[in-house]
């Protein structure tokens, strides 16, 4: 105040404990000039109009900014503060104390005049306030009448589970509602005051606002003699006790318990201040709590810890609930999509799909349990023990689904492997009969149809039996396949013998003789094709077949290769070797027979003496020359050129003789054959015709 009046001096001299006086002193000429010009400009603006008025108002604002700037710059020394007869500058009153900490401003902020006055006045009035309200909380941030409601609202939202601001944390901490980061009203003496009021009431009785608030000179406080808490802070305390489940707060048309804290946090401070009453919550529903812990597979004794406001059992319960909800979501997906195993939907073959509605209800139930995330919320648990236990069958259904899914996951690879193996063997193979029987047994087992036995016992033993059966079939097939593979494929030694046959001198001789027109060339071609068809594979191991039932090196498929698998590869090579001897022997005999023919003998006289001698030597020795010269082959070609080669095809001969497959007499059969031969030789010199079969 500038220029204290006598009346003000009298008030100052009274030295009252609740009064602080602020006086402006130590002003200089700059301040006085700005003040005078400011007052003059305002006066002239009040009696002017139009452009002149705007000009004076602009000048007044200019001088006002200068005054504010001067006061801001000199506020620590220009103002004197008087309390109980003692007058000091604001800097002197704050000596030994941190103005910045008391005012709550940040390190990078500058204190304004209002906060400076409030802070210094607070230092002066602190002893008086401590005497008046010794138990009033200490706030780590600056709280005034203007921001008190907003600070309380921030704290309410933090209790309701929303973001905890710095201001909210400061309020909760000042009211002793925090234990670390956790909200815990049991450590607060302020919350204890309200709890005592509630406990003093009998069962079914309520605590009204008049029992919580008392009037003091027209203002309402909670416990004004000790705490002197404003109604905004009292509302925060009430919300914390609702959070802990110790009270139910009733306002007009609503009741708030621990299960609807978010609704409480969104209610206006004014509505909460004018609450109807506080009432005690229902007693702990201990049988239902034990039932829910048992249903979740947790020790039921943890329910007793919940009634002691322990958080850990609640967290364990919520973790278990989350797992159940996830399992129910996955179960719904499985029931929609099915579980494919060995070409069959296991769920379609079971009775589990009929429980879809039951599982949907269970999902709704367990999702509702997620709201009970604190001991206080569980104080208002709304389900009975029987309602909780009614969901035990749903848990068993989940276990059944899980068992079937796990079985399919574990054995689907083996089942697919066996299906591929089945396609590899001929349809009448004994192993396929055994596998078909096993497949019916697996898909028709109690494990697959019901998932669990009637007693609810997990089918671990049956699972092991089925696994053993499938693995046994796989091992048996591998042994069968290896045996067939060894027969159908040449080993390393047989592969060498095949290569040797391909380069055999006998084969080279036959290839040269095949150029002679009269020779049965098709026999040689068939031999060569058969020899080429003999595949070599000597890298297959049991480990290869563990991954795939087909040889990765040669893709051997017994069902497709058929009779090739009757004789082992080594025997086939042996037979081909003997067949080569037989071919050479037969062709030699054929040549000799044709050379001895009178027609051929007549042609021999046309040969050169040297060529004729070569053929005569052959006829005498009855052995083909080794090595066979091109001259010998040319001589044969020349001498046998007069003969006519006629090929008889087995298919044609069969069709002609069978004549549609009907029965025939010996004479009819002879006639058909003769007609066939006549048809082949028609127009040819019968004496020169030579038949070649094949």
XYZ file of C-alpha atoms in Angstrom:
694
model
C 0.000 0.000 0.000
C 1.332 3.430 -0.910
C 1.031 6.212 1.631
C -0.435 4.434 4.738
C -3.360 6.164 6.409
C -3.673 6.664 10.180
C -6.285 3.881 10.259
C -3.842 1.486 8.591
C -1.138 2.464 11.065
C -3.519 1.528 13.859
C -4.072 -1.909 12.325
C -0.326 -2.387 11.951
C 0.234 -1.482 15.585
C -2.295 -4.113 16.726
C 0.255 -6.773 15.676
C -2.378 -9.431 14.906
C -0.998 -12.902 14.047
C -3.194 -13.311 10.969
C -2.434 -9.972 9.271
C 0.403 -9.020 6.907
C 0.839 -5.501 5.523
C 2.638 -4.666 2.300
C 3.912 -1.117 1.706
C 5.685 0.410 -1.286
C 8.794 2.407 -0.415
C 12.150 3.413 -1.871
C 10.681 4.629 -5.152
C 12.764 6.780 -7.454
C 12.031 9.587 -9.937
C 11.517 7.197 -12.829
C 8.721 5.439 -10.995
C 7.083 8.669 -9.848
C 7.151 10.175 -13.360
C 5.659 7.024 -14.915
C 2.962 6.947 -12.238
C 2.045 10.609 -12.798
C 1.948 10.253 -16.590
C -0.079 7.068 -16.302
C -2.672 8.769 -14.065
C -2.821 11.832 -16.335
C -3.264 9.750 -19.478
C -6.082 7.761 -17.887
C -7.784 10.992 -16.741
C -7.551 12.578 -20.183
C -8.786 9.365 -21.856
C -11.869 9.397 -19.607
C -12.949 12.880 -20.883
C -11.939 12.420 -24.539
C -13.452 10.626 -27.520
C -12.496 9.361 -30.944
C -8.873 9.453 -32.012
C -7.803 11.535 -28.953
C -9.234 8.909 -26.575
C -7.357 6.099 -28.336
C -4.132 8.119 -28.194
C -4.427 8.725 -24.425
C -5.287 5.071 -23.755
C -2.235 3.985 -25.737
C -0.004 6.336 -23.721
C -1.544 5.095 -20.467
C -0.708 1.489 -21.444
C 2.859 2.504 -22.267
C 3.364 4.069 -18.833
C 1.646 1.106 -17.176
C 4.165 -1.274 -18.772
C 6.977 0.885 -17.448
C 5.459 0.763 -13.941
C 5.089 -3.031 -14.084
C 8.609 -3.424 -15.410
C 9.985 -1.238 -12.607
C 8.019 -3.169 -9.950
C 9.140 -6.520 -11.365
C 12.741 -5.368 -11.372
C 12.666 -3.866 -7.864
C 9.996 -5.884 -6.083
C 12.470 -7.584 -3.744
C 13.722 -4.240 -2.369
C 11.033 -1.658 -3.150
C 8.332 -3.295 -1.006
C 8.331 -3.545 2.754
C 6.323 -6.246 4.497
C 5.147 -5.724 8.070
C 4.108 -8.610 10.329
C 3.421 -8.219 14.071
C 5.150 -4.846 14.144
C 8.295 -5.988 12.324
C 9.008 -4.419 8.946
C 11.513 -5.915 6.472
C 12.001 -6.117 2.737
C 10.748 -9.281 1.083
C 14.336 -10.384 0.522
C 15.032 -10.082 4.260
C 11.893 -12.031 5.197
C 12.968 -14.872 2.869
C 16.548 -14.972 4.183
C 17.665 -18.515 4.952
C 14.799 -20.055 2.975
C 14.478 -21.115 -0.661
C 11.897 -18.866 -2.258
C 12.078 -20.990 -5.421
C 11.337 -24.247 -3.571
C 8.543 -22.749 -1.492
C 6.867 -21.157 -4.510
C 7.223 -24.337 -6.547
C 8.657 -22.700 -9.686
C 11.065 -24.549 -11.938
C 14.782 -23.800 -12.155
C 14.357 -22.165 -15.554
C 11.409 -19.947 -14.488
C 11.313 -16.420 -13.028
C 9.032 -15.737 -10.074
C 6.307 -13.165 -10.636
C 5.165 -10.516 -8.185
C 2.031 -12.360 -7.074
C 3.885 -15.595 -6.275
C 6.607 -13.580 -4.506
C 4.066 -11.881 -2.243
C 2.215 -15.154 -1.565
C 5.453 -16.961 -0.749
C 6.806 -14.300 1.623
C 3.403 -13.854 3.276
C 3.272 -17.638 3.722
C 6.645 -17.530 5.491
C 5.325 -14.902 7.882
C 1.960 -16.594 8.518
C 3.322 -20.134 8.794
C 3.581 -20.164 12.621
C 0.035 -18.832 12.917
C -1.300 -21.447 10.476
C 0.596 -24.212 12.250
C -1.036 -23.239 15.507
C -4.409 -23.089 13.833
C -4.090 -26.359 11.785
C -1.085 -28.315 12.966
C -1.983 -31.332 10.823
C -2.490 -29.549 7.505
C -0.641 -31.308 4.659
C 2.487 -29.960 3.033
C 2.323 -29.616 -0.759
C 5.476 -29.805 -2.865
C 3.889 -27.557 -5.505
C 2.242 -24.183 -5.078
C -1.454 -24.576 -4.353
C -3.754 -21.586 -4.100
C -7.464 -21.000 -3.904
C -7.483 -20.564 -7.666
C -5.862 -23.860 -8.648
C -6.970 -26.030 -5.721
C -10.003 -27.467 -7.527
C -7.965 -28.351 -10.628
C -5.274 -29.971 -8.488
C -7.921 -32.063 -6.724
C -9.460 -33.055 -10.075
C -6.028 -34.186 -11.346
C -5.681 -36.351 -8.253
C -9.138 -37.864 -8.832
C -8.241 -38.825 -12.373
C -5.016 -40.428 -11.144
C -7.009 -42.501 -8.645
C -9.337 -43.481 -11.488
C -6.405 -44.962 -13.397
C -5.674 -42.080 -15.755
C -2.351 -40.317 -16.298
C -0.748 -39.145 -13.050
C 0.437 -35.553 -13.505
C 3.071 -33.865 -11.376
C 0.339 -31.872 -9.647
C -1.720 -35.025 -8.998
C 1.306 -36.817 -7.525
C 1.991 -33.806 -5.262
C -1.600 -33.832 -3.944
C -1.636 -37.602 -3.336
C 1.729 -37.397 -1.601
C 0.672 -34.446 0.582
C -2.460 -36.335 1.670
C -0.260 -39.357 2.515
C -2.081 -41.577 -0.001
C 1.027 -42.967 -1.705
C 3.181 -45.919 -0.767
C 5.877 -45.612 -3.403
C 3.884 -45.420 -6.635
C 0.948 -47.353 -5.220
C -2.182 -45.686 -3.866
C -2.556 -46.804 -0.247
C -4.984 -44.836 1.976
C -4.091 -46.896 5.057
C -0.924 -44.865 5.587
C -2.845 -41.555 5.626
C -3.929 -39.953 8.909
C -6.444 -37.918 6.921
C -8.089 -41.023 5.443
C -8.034 -42.612 8.899
C -10.218 -39.766 10.182
C -12.938 -40.646 7.634
C -12.571 -44.384 8.249
C -13.080 -43.813 11.985
C -16.329 -42.011 11.252
C -17.501 -44.958 9.136
C -16.458 -47.579 11.690
C -18.349 -45.795 14.442
C -21.567 -46.441 12.583
C -23.465 -49.667 12.925
C -24.119 -52.013 10.029
C -26.432 -50.411 7.481
C -25.902 -46.885 8.811
C -24.388 -44.063 6.763
C -22.156 -41.035 7.363
C -23.585 -37.722 6.170
C -21.714 -34.633 4.931
C -22.351 -32.779 8.199
C -20.337 -35.427 10.041
C -17.384 -34.958 7.706
C -17.395 -31.151 7.344
C -17.631 -28.479 10.064
C -18.356 -24.813 9.544
C -15.707 -22.257 10.483
C -16.693 -18.612 9.868
C -18.826 -19.587 6.878
C -16.323 -22.022 5.349
C -16.444 -25.818 5.601
C -13.410 -27.846 6.592
C -12.735 -31.437 7.552
C -11.525 -31.506 11.150
C -10.819 -27.734 11.348
C -9.189 -28.035 14.773
C -6.362 -30.265 13.521
C -6.312 -30.682 9.741
C -8.457 -27.822 8.495
C -8.746 -29.601 5.140
C -10.703 -27.879 2.412
C -13.585 -29.795 0.833
C -11.600 -30.405 -2.392
C -8.939 -32.365 -0.490
C -11.639 -34.237 1.410
C -13.129 -35.395 -1.898
C -9.723 -36.788 -2.906
C -9.581 -38.732 0.366
C -13.073 -40.121 -0.215
C -12.075 -41.263 -3.731
C -8.986 -43.043 -2.356
C -11.159 -44.922 0.159
C -13.562 -45.883 -2.635
C -10.504 -47.149 -4.574
C -9.435 -49.311 -1.626
C -12.952 -50.701 -1.249
C -13.474 -49.317 2.245
C -16.436 -47.053 1.447
C -19.192 -46.492 -1.070
C -19.786 -42.825 -1.945
C -23.353 -41.794 -2.801
C -24.293 -38.640 -4.701
C -27.646 -37.712 -6.185
C -28.665 -40.533 -8.535
C -25.340 -42.444 -8.343
C -23.212 -44.610 -6.125
C -19.497 -45.076 -6.540
C -17.608 -48.192 -5.476
C -14.244 -49.619 -6.526
C -15.694 -51.045 -9.751
C -16.686 -47.675 -11.270
C -13.751 -45.441 -10.367
C -13.498 -44.059 -13.882
C -17.042 -42.709 -13.594
C -16.138 -41.128 -10.250
C -13.030 -39.526 -11.763
C -15.133 -37.907 -14.483
C -17.645 -36.423 -12.024
C -17.293 -32.739 -11.161
C -15.662 -31.723 -7.886
C -18.752 -29.721 -6.918
C -21.041 -32.788 -7.227
C -18.681 -34.855 -5.103
C -18.371 -32.151 -2.452
C -22.156 -32.160 -2.099
C -22.362 -35.935 -1.680
C -25.404 -37.535 -0.046
C -23.654 -39.945 2.295
C -20.887 -42.488 2.820
C -21.758 -46.120 3.480
C -19.857 -49.274 4.250
C -19.415 -51.776 1.373
C -20.711 -55.301 1.572
C -18.713 -57.844 3.565
C -16.026 -59.830 1.722
C -17.553 -62.578 -0.440
C -14.879 -65.027 0.667
C -16.533 -68.243 -0.666
C -16.840 -66.707 -4.148
C -13.263 -65.386 -4.016
C -11.967 -68.835 -3.078
C -14.020 -70.328 -5.899
C -12.538 -67.952 -8.469
C -8.968 -68.696 -7.340
C -9.669 -72.440 -7.529
C -11.255 -72.049 -10.986
C -8.106 -70.274 -12.189
C -5.860 -73.006 -10.807
C -4.508 -70.796 -7.997
C -4.300 -71.634 -4.270
C -7.666 -70.706 -2.710
C -5.804 -69.473 0.372
C -4.799 -66.398 -1.634
C -8.387 -65.184 -1.308
C -7.739 -64.634 2.377
C -4.775 -62.396 1.509
C -7.045 -60.307 -0.718
C -9.237 -59.520 2.320
C -6.068 -58.162 3.925
C -5.699 -55.724 1.007
C -2.693 -57.565 -0.458
C -2.064 -56.677 -4.087
C 0.054 -59.667 -5.175
C -2.793 -62.239 -5.138
C -4.933 -59.866 -7.197
C -2.143 -59.536 -9.757
C -1.792 -63.331 -9.877
C -5.539 -63.590 -10.424
C -5.496 -61.013 -13.238
C -2.572 -62.754 -14.951
C -4.478 -66.046 -14.847
C -7.659 -64.357 -16.133
C -5.743 -62.854 -19.060
C -4.422 -66.296 -19.999
C -7.927 -67.804 -19.824
C -9.371 -65.013 -21.999
C -6.634 -65.564 -24.589
C -7.363 -69.301 -24.559
C -11.082 -68.620 -25.024
C -10.391 -66.313 -27.968
C -8.198 -68.982 -29.563
C -10.827 -71.642 -28.799
C -13.438 -69.622 -30.699
C -11.090 -69.417 -33.659
C -10.395 -73.162 -33.514
C -14.113 -73.977 -33.430
C -14.643 -71.803 -36.509
C -11.661 -73.096 -38.489
C -11.444 -76.668 -37.192
C -8.353 -78.771 -36.465
C -7.176 -80.657 -39.543
C -5.379 -83.934 -38.918
C -4.745 -86.761 -41.370
C -7.289 -85.310 -43.806
C -10.046 -85.057 -41.158
C -11.421 -82.133 -39.096
C -11.046 -83.525 -35.592
C -13.498 -81.031 -34.078
C -16.189 -81.847 -36.631
C -15.821 -85.485 -35.616
C -16.121 -84.606 -31.915
C -18.864 -83.092 -29.808
C -16.821 -80.002 -28.953
C -18.342 -77.767 -31.632
C -21.653 -77.904 -29.760
C -20.075 -75.988 -26.867
C -19.419 -72.787 -28.853
C -22.198 -70.829 -27.103
C -21.016 -72.095 -23.733
C -17.491 -70.838 -24.429
C -18.817 -67.456 -25.586
C -20.590 -67.055 -22.244
C -17.423 -68.052 -20.419
C -15.452 -65.455 -22.379
C -17.930 -62.739 -21.326
C -17.661 -63.891 -17.710
C -13.857 -63.913 -17.559
C -13.623 -60.572 -19.350
C -15.906 -59.102 -16.662
C -13.455 -60.340 -14.023
C -10.763 -58.080 -15.473
C -12.539 -55.120 -13.829
C -11.623 -56.515 -10.379
C -8.029 -55.323 -10.519
C -7.583 -54.224 -6.881
C -8.499 -55.642 -3.464
C -10.977 -52.767 -3.112
C -12.788 -53.752 -6.280
C -12.954 -57.368 -5.145
C -14.721 -56.130 -2.009
C -17.664 -55.582 -4.342
C -17.390 -58.939 -6.168
C -20.885 -59.548 -7.552
C -20.791 -63.256 -8.397
C -21.740 -66.078 -6.046
C -19.575 -69.137 -5.486
C -22.071 -71.289 -7.423
C -22.004 -68.892 -10.382
C -18.219 -69.095 -10.445
C -18.192 -72.894 -10.269
C -20.703 -73.093 -13.127
C -17.824 -72.235 -15.488
C -15.737 -75.283 -14.516
C -17.047 -77.284 -17.536
C -15.853 -74.472 -19.827
C -12.338 -74.839 -18.436
C -12.497 -78.579 -19.115
C -13.627 -77.883 -22.688
C -10.623 -75.594 -23.105
C -8.390 -78.365 -21.798
C -9.972 -80.783 -24.284
C -9.400 -78.399 -27.173
C -5.870 -77.818 -26.011
C -5.197 -81.568 -25.825
C -6.536 -82.187 -29.334
C -4.721 -79.186 -30.772
C -1.454 -80.220 -29.140
C -1.866 -83.775 -30.413
C -2.553 -82.550 -33.949
C 0.394 -80.168 -33.768
C 2.716 -82.863 -32.451
C 1.670 -85.622 -34.864
C 0.409 -83.851 -37.991
C 3.891 -84.091 -39.497
C 3.959 -87.850 -38.974
C 0.393 -88.221 -40.309
C 1.229 -86.261 -43.466
C 4.373 -88.346 -43.869
C 2.318 -91.552 -43.620
C -0.212 -90.274 -46.181
C 2.610 -89.628 -48.651
C 4.035 -93.052 -47.871
C 0.657 -94.673 -48.545
C 0.610 -93.243 -52.068
C 4.053 -94.718 -52.745
C 3.201 -98.365 -52.236
C 0.989 -100.531 -54.420
C -2.611 -100.549 -53.184
C -2.597 -104.214 -52.133
C 0.532 -103.959 -49.993
C 0.052 -105.363 -46.493
C 1.504 -102.204 -44.902
C -1.325 -100.082 -46.337
C -3.893 -102.335 -44.660
C -2.101 -101.931 -41.342
C -1.897 -98.162 -41.768
C -5.597 -97.876 -42.682
C -6.495 -99.836 -39.555
C -4.285 -97.589 -37.427
C -5.792 -94.454 -38.973
C -9.315 -95.599 -38.116
C -8.169 -96.390 -34.604
C -6.591 -92.946 -34.128
C -9.441 -90.904 -35.596
C -12.049 -93.005 -33.869
C -10.377 -93.072 -30.467
C -11.955 -91.628 -27.371
C -9.175 -89.072 -27.283
C -10.188 -87.632 -30.657
C -13.950 -87.864 -30.225
C -14.226 -86.500 -26.698
C -10.868 -84.945 -25.948
C -11.119 -86.089 -22.317
C -12.487 -89.210 -20.775
C -15.746 -89.041 -18.865
C -13.823 -88.695 -15.643
C -11.928 -85.688 -16.946
C -8.597 -87.449 -16.813
C -5.985 -86.103 -19.232
C -5.295 -88.720 -21.937
C -1.546 -88.784 -21.517
C -1.331 -92.584 -21.690
C -3.521 -92.798 -24.784
C -1.510 -90.047 -26.425
C 1.641 -92.064 -25.818
C 0.006 -95.194 -27.267
C -1.040 -93.351 -30.414
C 2.380 -91.796 -30.781
C 3.991 -95.227 -30.467
C 1.592 -96.628 -33.085
C 2.325 -93.881 -35.604
C 6.064 -94.092 -35.093
C 5.898 -97.868 -35.461
C 4.132 -97.538 -38.821
C 6.729 -95.054 -39.958
C 9.623 -97.283 -38.966
C 7.994 -100.282 -40.684
C 7.533 -98.319 -43.916
C 11.149 -97.169 -43.869
C 12.331 -100.781 -43.632
C 9.977 -101.818 -46.458
C 11.020 -98.917 -48.642
C 14.712 -99.525 -48.106
C 14.239 -103.157 -49.142
C 12.288 -102.232 -52.272
C 14.748 -99.461 -53.063
C 17.682 -101.842 -52.847
C 15.932 -104.133 -55.342
C 14.886 -101.416 -57.760
C 18.133 -99.481 -57.698
C 21.676 -100.556 -58.436
C 24.195 -100.319 -55.697
C 27.678 -99.004 -56.218
C 29.054 -102.399 -57.376
C 26.065 -103.079 -59.630
C 26.408 -99.589 -61.106
C 29.962 -100.463 -62.113
C 28.721 -103.736 -63.701
C 26.081 -101.777 -65.638
C 28.760 -99.444 -66.957
C 30.810 -102.485 -67.883
C 27.873 -103.998 -69.797
C 27.335 -100.780 -71.711
C 30.935 -101.045 -72.911
C 30.896 -104.845 -73.333
C 32.419 -106.269 -76.531
C 29.384 -108.561 -76.954
C 27.113 -105.527 -77.092
C 29.427 -103.862 -79.591
C 29.269 -107.031 -81.753
C 25.484 -107.089 -81.665
C 25.330 -103.392 -82.534
C 27.447 -104.073 -85.651
C 25.344 -107.098 -86.612
C 22.155 -105.050 -86.185
C 23.037 -103.228 -89.395
C 22.402 -106.460 -91.296
C 18.879 -106.176 -92.591
C 17.822 -109.716 -91.784
C 18.758 -109.476 -88.065
C 16.046 -108.950 -85.354
C 17.230 -105.454 -84.396
C 14.253 -104.888 -82.067
C 15.626 -107.490 -79.654
C 18.809 -105.460 -79.281
C 16.831 -102.239 -78.850
C 14.711 -103.827 -76.098
C 17.829 -105.054 -74.359
C 19.442 -101.641 -74.473
C 16.278 -99.928 -73.195
C 15.973 -102.364 -70.335
C 19.614 -101.906 -69.379
C 19.259 -98.128 -69.504
C 16.139 -98.295 -67.299
C 18.130 -99.814 -64.456
C 18.717 -96.756 -62.207
C 21.607 -96.432 -59.819
C 21.178 -94.985 -56.310
C 23.420 -95.851 -53.414
C 23.147 -92.685 -51.248
C 19.798 -93.303 -49.500
C 19.867 -93.518 -45.683
C 17.244 -93.992 -42.977
C 17.750 -90.373 -41.957
C 16.717 -89.286 -45.468
C 13.437 -91.162 -45.078
C 12.778 -89.652 -41.643
C 12.161 -86.349 -43.401
C 10.378 -87.646 -46.523
C 9.039 -91.092 -47.480
C 10.507 -90.705 -50.980
C 14.184 -91.081 -51.831
C 15.541 -87.532 -52.287
C 18.216 -88.796 -54.665
C 16.224 -90.805 -57.223
C 12.530 -90.213 -56.310
C 11.824 -93.934 -56.269
C 8.070 -94.674 -56.110
C 7.327 -98.394 -55.865
C 3.652 -97.966 -56.893
C 4.699 -96.374 -60.193
C 7.584 -98.721 -61.026
C 5.599 -101.881 -60.294
C 7.309 -105.142 -61.260
C 10.734 -103.548 -61.356
C 10.850 -104.098 -57.635
C 10.329 -107.883 -57.883
C 13.986 -108.623 -58.642
C 16.910 -107.024 -56.868
C 19.179 -104.757 -58.869
C 22.132 -107.126 -58.545
C 19.990 -109.987 -59.910
C 18.804 -107.786 -62.766
C 22.390 -107.060 -63.767
C 23.121 -110.767 -63.633
C 20.110 -111.486 -65.809
C 21.093 -108.786 -68.299
C 24.564 -110.296 -68.538
C 23.052 -113.715 -69.267
C 20.595 -112.191 -71.717
C 23.451 -110.600 -73.609
C 25.030 -114.043 -73.956
C 21.715 -115.462 -75.114
C 21.231 -112.711 -77.677
C 24.689 -113.202 -79.073
C 24.201 -116.945 -79.175
C 20.792 -116.700 -80.886
C 21.990 -114.156 -83.421
C 25.002 -116.353 -84.205
C 22.687 -119.311 -84.721
C 20.370 -117.205 -86.908
C 23.283 -116.121 -89.126
C 24.563 -119.671 -89.435
C 21.135 -120.998 -90.376
C 20.668 -118.344 -93.030
C 24.180 -118.871 -94.433
C 23.438 -122.572 -94.857
C 20.281 -121.791 -96.851
C 20.633 -122.852 -100.539
C 19.637 -119.395 -101.749
C 22.349 -117.836 -99.578
C 24.868 -120.418 -100.727
C 24.196 -119.397 -104.328
C 24.825 -115.771 -103.410
C 28.170 -116.611 -101.776
C 29.635 -117.375 -105.192
C 29.137 -113.716 -106.058
C 31.434 -112.574 -103.196
C 35.095 -111.834 -103.477
C 37.373 -114.685 -102.545
C 38.526 -113.003 -99.332
C 34.956 -112.231 -98.193
C 33.850 -115.739 -99.073
C 36.707 -117.196 -97.044
C 35.724 -115.087 -94.003
C 32.187 -116.422 -94.048
C 33.372 -120.037 -94.643
C 35.690 -119.775 -91.614
C 32.769 -118.534 -89.523
C 30.552 -121.390 -90.659
C 33.275 -123.862 -89.837
C 34.148 -122.433 -86.371
C 30.552 -121.396 -85.641
C 32.006 -118.463 -83.692
C 31.821 -114.840 -84.663
C 35.191 -113.204 -85.300
C 36.591 -111.172 -82.447
C 37.074 -108.405 -83.105
C 34.431 -108.210 -85.726
C 35.610 -106.359 -88.797
C 33.513 -104.137 -90.982
C 34.408 -106.394 -93.916
C 32.703 -109.337 -92.212
C 29.540 -107.305 -91.617
C 29.536 -106.078 -95.221
C 29.960 -109.621 -96.498
C 26.975 -110.780 -94.414
C 24.927 -107.834 -95.631
C 25.798 -108.709 -99.218
C 25.170 -112.419 -99.038
C 21.896 -112.133 -97.102
C 20.515 -109.290 -99.204
C 18.501 -111.681 -101.259
C 16.428 -112.708 -98.254
C 13.213 -110.843 -97.329
C 12.731 -109.928 -93.677
C 9.175 -110.019 -92.335
C 8.536 -108.934 -88.712
C 5.865 -110.556 -86.612
C 4.435 -108.315 -83.870
C 3.072 -110.101 -80.839
C 0.144 -107.716 -80.470
C -0.918 -108.161 -84.083
C -0.557 -111.925 -83.881
C -2.619 -112.033 -80.666
C -5.448 -109.948 -82.127
C -5.571 -112.072 -85.283
C -5.646 -115.423 -83.538
C -8.041 -114.395 -80.754
C -10.463 -112.771 -83.243
C -12.377 -110.908 -80.550
C -11.696 -113.343 -77.738
C -14.315 -115.974 -78.613
C -13.705 -119.748 -78.461
C -12.220 -121.438 -81.547
C -11.753 -124.988 -82.806
C -8.267 -126.236 -83.700
C -9.029 -125.934 -87.377
C -10.324 -122.387 -86.978
C -7.214 -121.419 -85.042
C -4.933 -122.989 -87.673
C -6.772 -121.184 -90.438
C -6.450 -117.798 -88.693
C -2.693 -118.303 -88.273
C -2.233 -119.404 -91.882
C -4.278 -116.410 -93.094
C -2.105 -114.111 -90.985
C 1.140 -115.583 -92.441
C -0.232 -115.473 -95.961
C -1.199 -111.863 -95.525
C 2.349 -110.986 -94.391
C 4.010 -112.782 -97.297
C 1.560 -111.840 -100.044
C 3.476 -110.691 -103.168
C 6.799 -111.941 -101.817
C 8.981 -114.827 -102.902
C 8.100 -117.466 -100.327
C 11.517 -119.047 -100.616
C 13.296 -115.809 -99.688
C 11.028 -114.759 -96.774
C 12.529 -114.919 -93.317
C 10.302 -114.196 -90.292
C 11.663 -112.156 -87.386
C 9.625 -112.109 -84.205
C 9.522 -108.898 -82.175
